[in-house]
Amino acid sequence: QVHVVESGGGLVQPGGSQILSCAATGRIVAVNAVAWYRQVRGNRREIVARFTKKGQRLYGESVEGRFTISGDNVENTTYLQMSSLKPEDSAVYYCGPEIDDGAGSWQIFWGEGTLVNVSS
C-alpha cells in the first residue's frame, strides 16, 4: 500500500508565496513522475505541474512562470514552490505520484490534499 501526504497549505496574501511538499511511502517499486493538481469545489481536478524521473518539468498555462516543481528526484519529497499568488489560485492542491507498487504498471496514488487560500 502506498501512502501520500501533502503539506504546506494555508492562508496567503495575494502576491505572496507558498511552498507545498509531497511525500510518498509504502510499497514503492518505481516512480515514473510526480504531478501536482488542484481542484475547486464543483470543478474538475486540473494538473498544475509535472516532474518526471528523466528531469522533465511541465506546467499548466495558468501557473507558468509563477510555480516551480522540484525535488532531489521523484522518489524523495517533491515540492511545489508558488509565487505571485492570485485569488484564483485558491484550491485544494493534491499530489499525485505515478507509482508502480509491484503490479507492473503506473498508477496515480492520491493524498488527501492541502488547502491553499489566497486572500487579503
Coordinates of C-alpha atoms in Angstrom, one line a residue:
Q1 CA 0.0 0.0 0.0
V2 CA 1.2 3.5 -0.9
H3 CA 0.6 6.5 1.4
V4 CA 0.8 10.0 0.0
V5 CA 0.9 13.1 2.3
E6 CA 0.8 16.7 1.2
S7 CA 1.6 19.6 3.4
G8 CA 2.3 23.4 3.4
G9 CA -1.1 24.8 2.6
G10 CA -2.7 27.7 4.4
L11 CA -3.8 31.3 4.1
V12 CA -1.5 33.6 2.0
Q13 CA -2.0 37.1 0.8
P14 CA -2.2 38.0 -2.9
G15 CA 1.2 38.4 -4.4
G16 CA 2.7 36.2 -1.7
S17 CA 4.5 32.8 -1.9
Q18 CA 3.9 29.3 -0.5
I19 CA 5.7 26.0 -0.7
L20 CA 3.9 22.7 -0.8
S21 CA 5.5 19.4 0.0
C22 CA 4.7 15.9 -1.1
A23 CA 6.0 12.6 0.3
A24 CA 5.1 9.0 -0.7
T25 CA 5.8 6.0 1.5
G26 CA 5.0 2.3 1.5
R27 CA 5.3 -0.3 -1.2
I28 CA 7.1 1.7 -4.0
V29 CA 8.9 -0.3 -6.7
A30 CA 9.4 2.6 -9.0
V31 CA 8.2 6.1 -9.6
N32 CA 7.6 7.5 -13.1
A33 CA 6.7 11.0 -12.3
V34 CA 5.1 13.3 -9.7
A35 CA 2.4 15.8 -10.5
W36 CA 0.6 18.4 -8.6
Y37 CA -3.1 19.0 -9.3
R38 CA -5.7 21.4 -7.9
Q39 CA -9.4 21.4 -7.5
V40 CA -12.0 24.0 -6.7
R41 CA -15.3 22.6 -5.4
G42 CA -17.6 21.9 -8.3
N43 CA -14.8 21.9 -10.9
R44 CA -12.8 19.1 -12.3
R45 CA -9.3 18.4 -10.9
E46 CA -6.6 20.1 -13.1
I47 CA -3.0 19.4 -13.5
V48 CA -0.7 22.2 -12.3
A49 CA 2.8 20.8 -12.8
R50 CA 4.5 17.5 -13.5
F51 CA 8.1 16.4 -12.8
T52 CA 9.3 13.1 -14.4
K53 CA 12.2 10.8 -13.4
K54 CA 14.0 12.0 -16.5
G55 CA 14.0 15.5 -15.2
Q56 CA 11.3 17.0 -17.4
R57 CA 9.1 19.7 -16.0
L58 CA 5.8 20.7 -17.4
Y59 CA 3.4 23.4 -16.2
G60 CA -0.2 24.4 -16.7
E61 CA -0.6 27.6 -18.7
S62 CA -2.2 29.5 -15.8
V63 CA 0.9 28.9 -13.5
E64 CA 3.7 29.0 -16.0
G65 CA 6.5 31.3 -14.7
R66 CA 5.0 31.5 -11.2
F67 CA 5.2 27.9 -9.9
T68 CA 8.2 25.6 -9.8
I69 CA 8.1 21.9 -9.2
S70 CA 11.3 20.4 -7.7
G71 CA 12.9 17.7 -5.8
D72 CA 16.1 15.7 -5.5
N73 CA 14.4 13.1 -7.6
V74 CA 10.9 11.9 -7.8
E75 CA 11.4 9.1 -5.3
N76 CA 12.0 11.6 -2.5
T77 CA 10.0 14.5 -1.3
T78 CA 8.9 16.8 -4.1
Y79 CA 7.9 20.5 -3.7
L80 CA 5.7 23.0 -5.4
Q81 CA 7.0 26.5 -5.0
M82 CA 4.3 29.0 -5.7
S83 CA 4.9 32.7 -6.1
S84 CA 2.9 35.8 -7.2
L85 CA -0.2 34.0 -5.9
K86 CA -3.6 35.2 -7.1
P87 CA -7.0 34.6 -5.5
E88 CA -7.8 32.3 -8.4
D89 CA -5.0 30.0 -7.3
S90 CA -7.1 29.2 -4.2
A91 CA -7.9 25.5 -4.3
V92 CA -7.2 22.1 -2.7
Y93 CA -3.9 21.0 -4.0
Y94 CA -3.2 17.3 -4.5
C95 CA 0.0 15.4 -5.1
G96 CA -0.3 12.5 -7.5
P97 CA 2.8 10.4 -7.9
E98 CA 2.8 7.8 -10.7
I99 CA 4.0 4.7 -8.9
D100 CA 4.5 1.0 -9.7
D101 CA 3.6 -0.8 -6.4
G102 CA 4.5 -4.1 -7.8
A103 CA 1.6 -4.5 -10.1
G104 CA 3.7 -3.8 -13.2
S105 CA 2.0 -0.7 -14.3
W106 CA 1.9 3.0 -13.3
Q107 CA -0.9 4.1 -11.1
I108 CA -1.6 7.5 -9.6
F109 CA -1.8 7.5 -5.8
W110 CA -3.6 10.4 -4.2
G111 CA -3.2 12.1 -0.9
E112 CA -6.0 14.0 1.0
G113 CA -4.8 17.3 -0.4
T114 CA -3.8 20.6 1.2
L115 CA -5.9 23.8 1.1
V116 CA -4.4 27.0 -0.3
N117 CA -6.4 30.1 0.3
V118 CA -5.2 33.3 -1.4
S119 CA -7.0 36.2 0.2
S120 CA -6.4 39.5 1.9

